[in-house]
Amino acid sequence: MSWERMSIEEYAAFKRNGGDRVVKIKDTWWVEARPFFFRPLFPLSRVIPGVANYPVQSLVGGVLHLVPEQVPSNSNMNLFLYQDIAGYALEGMDKKSRWVVRKSMESFHAERLTDVELFIAQAYPVYRSFYERTKYFYKSERTAERFFAQWARTIFSNPKVKVTGAYRQEKLSAVDISYQVEDLIIEDVFFSDSLSQQLRVTDFMLHVLREQASRSDARMLFRGFPSGKESLDRSKLMRGCRMMALPAHCRINPLALYLGKTLMNGSYRKLAAMIAAPEQDGKEN
């Protein structure tokens, strides 16, 4: 169940087909992560600061991006990354983590999903359970079955996107959607039903993902940006993922920043977490 590598151009086309607003400026693809706020679509893209290198609409909102080496930065950008993915092995984990994964393996088995109609029928109830538990606001229209089906057909239209399911007694319990862009594996979406959480399905699926990544030709595994919710971000750190703080440039329209803080508090918390200075406690995250 390995990945077939996508180019950044293919990745941009896939995200556009899925409804994301993406635009190419010079050699960089940008995504509008929030209204008028842009970051590079490929999370590790490095851009020289300058208005001419940004989408015009960002003048209303703002931008956040990594900068090349030797280029001054005014911020940092935090990303959750597994770096030494080839070195992953269950036997190399601490005793408690090994026990948790092995316990989860008693309840679940993994399968790659390739039939979109079967996926819609099986995964929609799982997604509804996930949404009711988390109240996850992003793309909340997918809680309506017709929008969920539309999203699913976009995913399955690209054979390079890998959809993995965790099954318990032949019932789908969790879904992980990932792909490899250049030499980076990107975990895009994960959702599970509430009962499976109690049986450690998150640990099971992460083990499957990391084990498969260890056999790939990718260099790193990207698990997203900080969410601003301490429990969610801490859970990734507890499972061995490192939060990397890389030199970046952040430019935000002061009015947009004020409106974001007062009217879109969730988005503001996420931005604050993405650019927060790393803890100075001598510990690795």
C-alpha positions as protocol buffer text, in pm:
chain_id: "A"
residue {
  index: 1
  type: MET
  ca { x: 0 y: 0 z: 0 }
}
residue {
  index: 2
  type: SER
  ca { x: 272 y: 248 z: -98 }
}
residue {
  index: 3
  type: TRP
  ca { x: 226 y: 595 z: -244 }
}
residue {
  index: 4
  type: GLU
  ca { x: 273 y: 705 z: -603 }
}
residue {
  index: 5
  type: ARG
  ca { x: 458 y: 1035 z: -604 }
}
residue {
  index: 6
  type: MET
  ca { x: 272 y: 1353 z: -712 }
}
residue {
  index: 7
  type: SER
  ca { x: 438 y: 1662 z: -853 }
}
residue {
  index: 8
  type: ILE
  ca { x: 348 y: 1996 z: -698 }
}
residue {
  index: 9
  type: GLU
  ca { x: 158 y: 2079 z: -1019 }
}
residue {
  index: 10
  type: GLU
  ca { x: -51 y: 1763 z: -980 }
}
residue {
  index: 11
  type: TYR
  ca { x: -106 y: 1847 z: -615 }
}
residue {
  index: 12
  type: ALA
  ca { x: -232 y: 2195 z: -706 }
}
residue {
  index: 13
  type: ALA
  ca { x: -474 y: 2050 z: -964 }
}
residue {
  index: 14
  type: PHE
  ca { x: -603 y: 1799 z: -709 }
}
residue {
  index: 15
  type: LYS
  ca { x: -665 y: 2067 z: -446 }
}
residue {
  index: 16
  type: ARG
  ca { x: -833 y: 2295 z: -698 }
}
residue {
  index: 17
  type: ASN
  ca { x: -1064 y: 2013 z: -804 }
}
residue {
  index: 18
  type: GLY
  ca { x: -1153 y: 1971 z: -438 }
}
residue {
  index: 19
  type: GLY
  ca { x: -1264 y: 2332 z: -407 }
}
residue {
  index: 20
  type: ASP
  ca { x: -954 y: 2494 z: -257 }
}
residue {
  index: 21
  type: ARG
  ca { x: -861 y: 2834 z: -393 }
}
residue {
  index: 22
  type: VAL
  ca { x: -507 y: 2799 z: -525 }
}
residue {
  index: 23
  type: VAL
  ca { x: -305 y: 3040 z: -736 }
}
residue {
  index: 24
  type: LYS
  ca { x: 45 y: 3029 z: -882 }
}
residue {
  index: 25
  type: ILE
  ca { x: 269 y: 3333 z: -842 }
}
residue {
  index: 26
  type: LYS
  ca { x: 602 y: 3292 z: -1022 }
}
residue {
  index: 27
  type: ASP
  ca { x: 716 y: 2942 z: -916 }
}
residue {
  index: 28
  type: THR
  ca { x: 506 y: 2907 z: -599 }
}
residue {
  index: 29
  type: TRP
  ca { x: 155 y: 2769 z: -561 }
}
residue {
  index: 30
  type: TRP
  ca { x: -42 y: 2943 z: -285 }
}
residue {
  index: 31
  type: VAL
  ca { x: -360 y: 2833 z: -108 }
}
residue {
  index: 32
  type: GLU
  ca { x: -611 y: 3068 z: 51 }
}
residue {
  index: 33
  type: ALA
  ca { x: -624 y: 2901 z: 392 }
}
residue {
  index: 34
  type: ARG
  ca { x: -869 y: 3161 z: 528 }
}
residue {
  index: 35
  type: PRO
  ca { x: -1037 y: 3451 z: 348 }
}
residue {
  index: 36
  type: PHE
  ca { x: -757 y: 3670 z: 206 }
}
residue {
  index: 37
  type: PHE
  ca { x: -491 y: 3483 z: 407 }
}
residue {
  index: 38
  type: PHE
  ca { x: -243 y: 3277 z: 205 }
}
residue {
  index: 39
  type: ARG
  ca { x: 34 y: 3027 z: 267 }
}
residue {
  index: 40
  type: PRO
  ca { x: 225 y: 2810 z: 17 }
}
residue {
  index: 41
  type: LEU
  ca { x: 28 y: 2503 z: -86 }
}
residue {
  index: 42
  type: PHE
  ca { x: 334 y: 2281 z: -42 }
}
residue {
  index: 43
  type: PRO
  ca { x: 415 y: 2334 z: 328 }
}
residue {
  index: 44
  type: LEU
  ca { x: 793 y: 2327 z: 283 }
}
residue {
  index: 45
  type: SER
  ca { x: 805 y: 2583 z: -1 }
}
residue {
  index: 46
  type: ARG
  ca { x: 1045 y: 2869 z: 67 }
}
residue {
  index: 47
  type: VAL
  ca { x: 969 y: 3215 z: -70 }
}
residue {
  index: 48
  type: ILE
  ca { x: 1172 y: 3536 z: -71 }
}
residue {
  index: 49
  type: PRO
  ca { x: 963 y: 3803 z: 109 }
}
residue {
  index: 50
  type: GLY
  ca { x: 817 y: 4069 z: -118 }
}
residue {
  index: 51
  type: VAL
  ca { x: 473 y: 4186 z: -229 }
}
residue {
  index: 52
  type: ALA
  ca { x: 551 y: 4094 z: -591 }
}
residue {
  index: 53
  type: ASN
  ca { x: 584 y: 3729 z: -484 }
}
residue {
  index: 54
  type: TYR
  ca { x: 243 y: 3717 z: -314 }
}
residue {
  index: 55
  type: PRO
  ca { x: -118 y: 3684 z: -433 }
}
residue {
  index: 56
  type: VAL
  ca { x: -271 y: 4031 z: -473 }
}
residue {
  index: 57
  type: GLN
  ca { x: -561 y: 3944 z: -243 }
}
residue {
  index: 58
  type: SER
  ca { x: -315 y: 3891 z: 43 }
}
residue {
  index: 59
  type: LEU
  ca { x: -282 y: 4269 z: 73 }
}
residue {
  index: 60
  type: VAL
  ca { x: -626 y: 4260 z: 237 }
}
residue {
  index: 61
  type: GLY
  ca { x: -538 y: 3974 z: 470 }
}
residue {
  index: 62
  type: GLY
  ca { x: -184 y: 3843 z: 488 }
}
residue {
  index: 63
  type: VAL
  ca { x: 73 y: 3572 z: 416 }
}
residue {
  index: 64
  type: LEU
  ca { x: 284 y: 3325 z: 608 }
}
residue {
  index: 65
  type: HIS
  ca { x: 565 y: 3128 z: 447 }
}
residue {
  index: 66
  type: LEU
  ca { x: 908 y: 2978 z: 505 }
}
residue {
  index: 67
  type: VAL
  ca { x: 1209 y: 3171 z: 380 }
}
residue {
  index: 68
  type: PRO
  ca { x: 1522 y: 3041 z: 206 }
}
residue {
  index: 69
  type: GLU
  ca { x: 1841 y: 2994 z: 403 }
}
residue {
  index: 70
  type: GLN
  ca { x: 2039 y: 3316 z: 453 }
}
residue {
  index: 71
  type: VAL
  ca { x: 1723 y: 3526 z: 401 }
}
residue {
  index: 72
  type: PRO
  ca { x: 1616 y: 3726 z: 709 }
}
residue {
  index: 73
  type: SER
  ca { x: 1296 y: 3609 z: 880 }
}
residue {
  index: 74
  type: ASN
  ca { x: 1056 y: 3801 z: 1103 }
}
residue {
  index: 75
  type: SER
  ca { x: 874 y: 3499 z: 1243 }
}
residue {
  index: 76
  type: ASN
  ca { x: 879 y: 3123 z: 1250 }
}
residue {
  index: 77
  type: MET
  ca { x: 639 y: 2864 z: 1114 }
}
residue {
  index: 78
  type: ASN
  ca { x: 557 y: 2558 z: 1321 }
}
residue {
  index: 79
  type: LEU
  ca { x: 495 y: 2225 z: 1149 }
}
residue {
  index: 80
  type: PHE
  ca { x: 438 y: 1875 z: 1282 }
}
residue {
  index: 81
  type: LEU
  ca { x: 692 y: 1646 z: 1113 }
}
residue {
  index: 82
  type: TYR
  ca { x: 832 y: 1297 z: 1145 }
}
residue {
  index: 83
  type: GLN
  ca { x: 1184 y: 1325 z: 1003 }
}
residue {
  index: 84
  type: ASP
  ca { x: 1359 y: 988 z: 1028 }
}
residue {
  index: 85
  type: ILE
  ca { x: 1072 y: 795 z: 873 }
}
residue {
  index: 86
  type: ALA
  ca { x: 1292 y: 516 z: 737 }
}
residue {
  index: 87
  type: GLY
  ca { x: 1406 y: 434 z: 1089 }
}
residue {
  index: 88
  type: TYR
  ca { x: 1058 y: 368 z: 1228 }
}
residue {
  index: 89
  type: ALA
  ca { x: 995 y: 29 z: 1384 }
}
residue {
  index: 90
  type: LEU
  ca { x: 750 y: -75 z: 1653 }
}
residue {
  index: 91
  type: GLU
  ca { x: 1032 y: -248 z: 1840 }
}
residue {
  index: 92
  type: GLY
  ca { x: 1213 y: 85 z: 1867 }
}
residue {
  index: 93
  type: MET
  ca { x: 931 y: 255 z: 2058 }
}
residue {
  index: 94
  type: ASP
  ca { x: 912 y: 279 z: 2436 }
}
residue {
  index: 95
  type: LYS
  ca { x: 741 y: -2 z: 2628 }
}
residue {
  index: 96
  type: LYS
  ca { x: 412 y: 180 z: 2685 }
}
residue {
  index: 97
  type: SER
  ca { x: 379 y: 287 z: 2320 }
}
residue {
  index: 98
  type: ARG
  ca { x: 449 y: -68 z: 2202 }
}
residue {
  index: 99
  type: TRP
  ca { x: 180 y: -199 z: 2435 }
}
residue {
  index: 100
  type: VAL
  ca { x: -75 y: 58 z: 2313 }
}
residue {
  index: 101
  type: VAL
  ca { x: -12 y: -22 z: 1945 }
}
residue {
  index: 102
  type: ARG
  ca { x: -17 y: -397 z: 1998 }
}
residue {
  index: 103
  type: LYS
  ca { x: -339 y: -367 z: 2196 }
}
residue {
  index: 104
  type: SER
  ca { x: -497 y: -167 z: 1914 }
}
residue {
  index: 105
  type: MET
  ca { x: -389 y: -431 z: 1663 }
}
residue {
  index: 106
  type: GLU
  ca { x: -608 y: -682 z: 1847 }
}
residue {
  index: 107
  type: SER
  ca { x: -915 y: -476 z: 1749 }
}
residue {
  index: 108
  type: PHE
  ca { x: -839 y: -343 z: 1400 }
}
residue {
  index: 109
  type: HIS
  ca { x: -697 y: -433 z: 1062 }
}
residue {
  index: 110
  type: ALA
  ca { x: -614 y: -193 z: 779 }
}
residue {
  index: 111
  type: GLU
  ca { x: -730 y: -201 z: 417 }
}
residue {
  index: 112
  type: ARG
  ca { x: -678 y: 34 z: 125 }
}
residue {
  index: 113
  type: LEU
  ca { x: -1013 y: 162 z: -5 }
}
residue {
  index: 114
  type: THR
  ca { x: -1055 y: 192 z: -382 }
}
residue {
  index: 115
  type: ASP
  ca { x: -1434 y: 175 z: -439 }
}
residue {
  index: 116
  type: VAL
  ca { x: -1580 y: 524 z: -403 }
}
residue {
  index: 117
  type: GLU
  ca { x: -1943 y: 413 z: -369 }
}
residue {
  index: 118
  type: LEU
  ca { x: -1851 y: 165 z: -95 }
}
residue {
  index: 119
  type: PHE
  ca { x: -1646 y: 437 z: 72 }
}
residue {
  index: 120
  type: ILE
  ca { x: -1941 y: 679 z: 72 }
}
residue {
  index: 121
  type: ALA
  ca { x: -2173 y: 417 z: 222 }
}
residue {
  index: 122
  type: GLN
  ca { x: -1928 y: 307 z: 492 }
}
residue {
  index: 123
  type: ALA
  ca { x: -1740 y: 629 z: 570 }
}
residue {
  index: 124
  type: TYR
  ca { x: -2026 y: 879 z: 591 }
}
residue {
  index: 125
  type: PRO
  ca { x: -2158 y: 744 z: 926 }
}
residue {
  index: 126
  type: VAL
  ca { x: -1801 y: 747 z: 1058 }
}
residue {
  index: 127
  type: TYR
  ca { x: -1761 y: 1111 z: 952 }
}
residue {
  index: 128
  type: ARG
  ca { x: -2088 y: 1208 z: 1121 }
}
residue {
  index: 129
  type: SER
  ca { x: -1975 y: 1041 z: 1443 }
}
residue {
  index: 130
  type: PHE
  ca { x: -1642 y: 1228 z: 1418 }
}
residue {
  index: 131
  type: TYR
  ca { x: -1816 y: 1562 z: 1362 }
}
residue {
  index: 132
  type: GLU
  ca { x: -2062 y: 1515 z: 1647 }
}
residue {
  index: 133
  type: ARG
  ca { x: -1772 y: 1436 z: 1881 }
}
residue {
  index: 134
  type: THR
  ca { x: -1535 y: 1715 z: 1774 }
}
residue {
  index: 135
  type: LYS
  ca { x: -1764 y: 1984 z: 1625 }
}
residue {
  index: 136
  type: TYR
  ca { x: -1487 y: 2027 z: 1366 }
}
residue {
  index: 137
  type: PHE
  ca { x: -1575 y: 2349 z: 1182 }
}
residue {
  index: 138
  type: TYR
  ca { x: -1364 y: 2311 z: 867 }
}
residue {
  index: 139
  type: LYS
  ca { x: -1575 y: 2215 z: 564 }
}
residue {
  index: 140
  type: SER
  ca { x: -1872 y: 2145 z: 792 }
}
residue {
  index: 141
  type: GLU
  ca { x: -2095 y: 2113 z: 485 }
}
residue {
  index: 142
  type: ARG
  ca { x: -1957 y: 1760 z: 447 }
}
residue {
  index: 143
  type: THR
  ca { x: -2191 y: 1654 z: 726 }
}
residue {
  index: 144
  type: ALA
  ca { x: -2460 y: 1658 z: 455 }
}
residue {
  index: 145
  type: GLU
  ca { x: -2436 y: 1331 z: 264 }
}
residue {
  index: 146
  type: ARG
  ca { x: -2448 y: 1484 z: -84 }
}
residue {
  index: 147
  type: PHE
  ca { x: -2152 y: 1711 z: -7 }
}
residue {
  index: 148
  type: PHE
  ca { x: -1966 y: 1423 z: 155 }
}
residue {
  index: 149
  type: ALA
  ca { x: -2022 y: 1215 z: -160 }
}
residue {
  index: 150
  type: GLN
  ca { x: -1903 y: 1503 z: -380 }
}
residue {
  index: 151
  type: TRP
  ca { x: -1584 y: 1533 z: -173 }
}
residue {
  index: 152
  type: ALA
  ca { x: -1530 y: 1156 z: -184 }
}
residue {
  index: 153
  type: ARG
  ca { x: -1556 y: 1146 z: -564 }
}
residue {
  index: 154
  type: THR
  ca { x: -1292 y: 1419 z: -589 }
}
residue {
  index: 155
  type: ILE
  ca { x: -1057 y: 1217 z: -367 }
}
residue {
  index: 156
  type: PHE
  ca { x: -1105 y: 893 z: -558 }
}
residue {
  index: 157
  type: SER
  ca { x: -1069 y: 1065 z: -895 }
}
residue {
  index: 158
  type: ASN
  ca { x: -694 y: 1084 z: -825 }
}
residue {
  index: 159
  type: PRO
  ca { x: -537 y: 737 z: -807 }
}
residue {
  index: 160
  type: LYS
  ca { x: -230 y: 880 z: -633 }
}
residue {
  index: 161
  type: VAL
  ca { x: -435 y: 962 z: -322 }
}
residue {
  index: 162
  type: LYS
  ca { x: -425 y: 677 z: -73 }
}
residue {
  index: 163
  type: VAL
  ca { x: -736 y: 612 z: 136 }
}
residue {
  index: 164
  type: THR
  ca { x: -680 y: 365 z: 419 }
}
residue {
  index: 165
  type: GLY
  ca { x: -954 y: 227 z: 641 }
}
residue {
  index: 166
  type: ALA
  ca { x: -938 y: 70 z: 985 }
}
residue {
  index: 167
  type: TYR
  ca { x: -1189 y: -212 z: 1020 }
}
residue {
  index: 168
  type: ARG
  ca { x: -1320 y: -373 z: 1337 }
}
residue {
  index: 169
  type: GLN
  ca { x: -1520 y: -691 z: 1284 }
}
residue {
  index: 170
  type: GLU
  ca { x: -1568 y: -595 z: 917 }
}
residue {
  index: 171
  type: LYS
  ca { x: -1711 y: -252 z: 1010 }
}
residue {
  index: 172
  type: LEU
  ca { x: -1524 y: 62 z: 899 }
}
residue {
  index: 173
  type: SER
  ca { x: -1415 y: 253 z: 1208 }
}
residue {
  index: 174
  type: ALA
  ca { x: -1163 y: 511 z: 1087 }
}
residue {
  index: 175
  type: VAL
  ca { x: -1027 y: 665 z: 767 }
}
residue {
  index: 176
  type: ASP
  ca { x: -687 y: 811 z: 685 }
}
residue {
  index: 177
  type: ILE
  ca { x: -631 y: 1005 z: 359 }
}
residue {
  index: 178
  type: SER
  ca { x: -272 y: 1072 z: 257 }
}
residue {
  index: 179
  type: TYR
  ca { x: -50 y: 1127 z: -47 }
}
residue {
  index: 180
  type: GLN
  ca { x: 312 y: 1186 z: -136 }
}
residue {
  index: 181
  type: VAL
  ca { x: 407 y: 1519 z: -296 }
}
residue {
  index: 182
  type: GLU
  ca { x: 769 y: 1519 z: -415 }
}
residue {
  index: 183
  type: ASP
  ca { x: 957 y: 1366 z: -120 }
}
residue {
  index: 184
  type: LEU
  ca { x: 703 y: 1455 z: 148 }
}
residue {
  index: 185
  type: ILE
  ca { x: 418 y: 1231 z: 264 }
}
residue {
  index: 186
  type: ILE
  ca { x: 124 y: 1447 z: 368 }
}
residue {
  index: 187
  type: GLU
  ca { x: -140 y: 1312 z: 605 }
}
residue {
  index: 188
  type: ASP
  ca { x: -435 y: 1519 z: 489 }
}
residue {
  index: 189
  type: VAL
  ca { x: -742 y: 1385 z: 671 }
}
residue {
  index: 190
  type: PHE
  ca { x: -809 y: 1148 z: 958 }
}
residue {
  index: 191
  type: PHE
  ca { x: -1146 y: 1075 z: 1115 }
}
residue {
  index: 192
  type: SER
  ca { x: -1289 y: 796 z: 1328 }
}
residue {
  index: 193
  type: ASP
  ca { x: -1607 y: 704 z: 1511 }
}
residue {
  index: 194
  type: SER
  ca { x: -1630 y: 760 z: 1884 }
}
residue {
  index: 195
  type: LEU
  ca { x: -1626 y: 395 z: 1995 }
}
residue {
  index: 196
  type: SER
  ca { x: -1302 y: 330 z: 1807 }
}
residue {
  index: 197
  type: GLN
  ca { x: -1130 y: 613 z: 1991 }
}
residue {
  index: 198
  type: GLN
  ca { x: -1171 y: 415 z: 2312 }
}
residue {
  index: 199
  type: LEU
  ca { x: -999 y: 120 z: 2143 }
}
residue {
  index: 200
  type: ARG
  ca { x: -698 y: 333 z: 2040 }
}
residue {
  index: 201
  type: VAL
  ca { x: -770 y: 348 z: 1669 }
}
residue {
  index: 202
  type: THR
  ca { x: -561 y: 665 z: 1637 }
}
residue {
  index: 203
  type: ASP
  ca { x: -252 y: 481 z: 1755 }
}
residue {
  index: 204
  type: PHE
  ca { x: -329 y: 190 z: 1524 }
}
residue {
  index: 205
  type: MET
  ca { x: -368 y: 407 z: 1214 }
}
residue {
  index: 206
  type: LEU
  ca { x: -60 y: 613 z: 1296 }
}
residue {
  index: 207
  type: HIS
  ca { x: 141 y: 292 z: 1326 }
}
residue {
  index: 208
  type: VAL
  ca { x: 12 y: 176 z: 985 }
}
residue {
  index: 209
  type: LEU
  ca { x: 97 y: 515 z: 832 }
}
residue {
  index: 210
  type: ARG
  ca { x: 447 y: 527 z: 979 }
}
residue {
  index: 211
  type: GLU
  ca { x: 523 y: 166 z: 892 }
}
residue {
  index: 212
  type: GLN
  ca { x: 421 y: 223 z: 529 }
}
residue {
  index: 213
  type: ALA
  ca { x: 615 y: 552 z: 519 }
}
residue {
  index: 214
  type: SER
  ca { x: 928 y: 370 z: 640 }
}
residue {
  index: 215
  type: ARG
  ca { x: 919 y: 160 z: 321 }
}
residue {
  index: 216
  type: SER
  ca { x: 865 y: 457 z: 87 }
}
residue {
  index: 217
  type: ASP
  ca { x: 1118 y: 680 z: -88 }
}
residue {
  index: 218
  type: ALA
  ca { x: 990 y: 988 z: 98 }
}
residue {
  index: 219
  type: ARG
  ca { x: 1211 y: 1194 z: 325 }
}
residue {
  index: 220
  type: MET
  ca { x: 960 y: 1315 z: 585 }
}
residue {
  index: 221
  type: LEU
  ca { x: 600 y: 1275 z: 700 }
}
residue {
  index: 222
  type: PHE
  ca { x: 396 y: 1593 z: 750 }
}
residue {
  index: 223
  type: ARG
  ca { x: 109 y: 1577 z: 1001 }
}
residue {
  index: 224
  type: GLY
  ca { x: -17 y: 1932 z: 972 }
}
residue {
  index: 225
  type: PHE
  ca { x: 15 y: 2263 z: 1151 }
}
residue {
  index: 226
  type: PRO
  ca { x: -63 y: 2334 z: 1516 }
}
residue {
  index: 227
  type: SER
  ca { x: -437 y: 2372 z: 1569 }
}
residue {
  index: 228
  type: GLY
  ca { x: -433 y: 2607 z: 1865 }
}
residue {
  index: 229
  type: LYS
  ca { x: -616 y: 2340 z: 2068 }
}
residue {
  index: 230
  type: GLU
  ca { x: -370 y: 2218 z: 2328 }
}
residue {
  index: 231
  type: SER
  ca { x: -519 y: 1867 z: 2360 }
}
residue {
  index: 232
  type: LEU
  ca { x: -496 y: 1801 z: 1985 }
}
residue {
  index: 233
  type: ASP
  ca { x: -145 y: 1938 z: 1949 }
}
residue {
  index: 234
  type: ARG
  ca { x: -21 y: 1761 z: 2261 }
}
residue {
  index: 235
  type: SER
  ca { x: -157 y: 1428 z: 2135 }
}
residue {
  index: 236
  type: LYS
  ca { x: 74 y: 1449 z: 1832 }
}
residue {
  index: 237
  type: LEU
  ca { x: 374 y: 1529 z: 2048 }
}
residue {
  index: 238
  type: MET
  ca { x: 292 y: 1240 z: 2280 }
}
residue {
  index: 239
  type: ARG
  ca { x: 298 y: 1007 z: 1979 }
}
residue {
  index: 240
  type: GLY
  ca { x: 652 y: 1103 z: 1887 }
}
residue {
  index: 241
  type: CYS
  ca { x: 586 y: 1372 z: 1629 }
}
residue {
  index: 242
  type: ARG
  ca { x: 819 y: 1669 z: 1648 }
}
residue {
  index: 243
  type: MET
  ca { x: 700 y: 2028 z: 1614 }
}
residue {
  index: 244
  type: MET
  ca { x: 959 y: 2204 z: 1401 }
}
residue {
  index: 245
  type: ALA
  ca { x: 991 y: 2583 z: 1422 }
}
residue {
  index: 246
  type: LEU
  ca { x: 1139 y: 2695 z: 1089 }
}
residue {
  index: 247
  type: PRO
  ca { x: 1240 y: 3052 z: 989 }
}
residue {
  index: 248
  type: ALA
  ca { x: 949 y: 3226 z: 821 }
}
residue {
  index: 249
  type: HIS
  ca { x: 800 y: 3557 z: 712 }
}
residue {
  index: 250
  type: CYS
  ca { x: 460 y: 3669 z: 835 }
}
residue {
  index: 251
  type: ARG
  ca { x: 280 y: 3978 z: 705 }
}
residue {
  index: 252
  type: ILE
  ca { x: -74 y: 4052 z: 820 }
}
residue {
  index: 253
  type: ASN
  ca { x: -293 y: 4354 z: 756 }
}
residue {
  index: 254
  type: PRO
  ca { x: -352 y: 4504 z: 1105 }
}
residue {
  index: 255
  type: LEU
  ca { x: -725 y: 4546 z: 1038 }
}
residue {
  index: 256
  type: ALA
  ca { x: -753 y: 4183 z: 926 }
}
residue {
  index: 257
  type: LEU
  ca { x: -566 y: 4075 z: 1239 }
}
residue {
  index: 258
  type: TYR
  ca { x: -807 y: 4270 z: 1459 }
}
residue {
  index: 259
  type: LEU
  ca { x: -1113 y: 4129 z: 1282 }
}
residue {
  index: 260
  type: GLY
  ca { x: -971 y: 3777 z: 1299 }
}
residue {
  index: 261
  type: LYS
  ca { x: -910 y: 3809 z: 1671 }
}
residue {
  index: 262
  type: THR
  ca { x: -1259 y: 3940 z: 1744 }
}
residue {
  index: 263
  type: LEU
  ca { x: -1476 y: 3758 z: 1488 }
}
residue {
  index: 264
  type: MET
  ca { x: -1283 y: 3440 z: 1395 }
}
residue {
  index: 265
  type: ASN
  ca { x: -1126 y: 3342 z: 1723 }
}
residue {
  index: 266
  type: GLY
  ca { x: -1061 y: 2981 z: 1620 }
}
residue {
  index: 267
  type: SER
  ca { x: -869 y: 3091 z: 1312 }
}
residue {
  index: 268
  type: TYR
  ca { x: -679 y: 3348 z: 1515 }
}
residue {
  index: 269
  type: ARG
  ca { x: -576 y: 3084 z: 1773 }
}
residue {
  index: 270
  type: LYS
  ca { x: -451 y: 2858 z: 1496 }
}
residue {
  index: 271
  type: LEU
  ca { x: -244 y: 3138 z: 1340 }
}
residue {
  index: 272
  type: ALA
  ca { x: -101 y: 3226 z: 1681 }
}
residue {
  index: 273
  type: ALA
  ca { x: -4 y: 2861 z: 1734 }
}
residue {
  index: 274
  type: MET
  ca { x: 154 y: 2839 z: 1389 }
}
residue {
  index: 275
  type: ILE
  ca { x: 388 y: 3132 z: 1455 }
}
residue {
  index: 276
  type: ALA
  ca { x: 440 y: 3091 z: 1831 }
}
residue {
  index: 277
  type: ALA
  ca { x: 801 y: 3098 z: 1947 }
}
residue {
  index: 278
  type: PRO
  ca { x: 929 y: 2754 z: 2051 }
}
residue {
  index: 279
  type: GLU
  ca { x: 943 y: 2676 z: 2421 }
}
residue {
  index: 280
  type: GLN
  ca { x: 1279 y: 2760 z: 2576 }
}
residue {
  index: 281
  type: ASP
  ca { x: 1293 y: 2469 z: 2816 }
}
residue {
  index: 282
  type: GLY
  ca { x: 1575 y: 2272 z: 2659 }
}
residue {
  index: 283
  type: LYS
  ca { x: 1339 y: 1994 z: 2552 }
}
residue {
  index: 284
  type: GLU
  ca { x: 1272 y: 1873 z: 2202 }
}
residue {
  index: 285
  type: ASN
  ca { x: 909 y: 1883 z: 2093 }
}
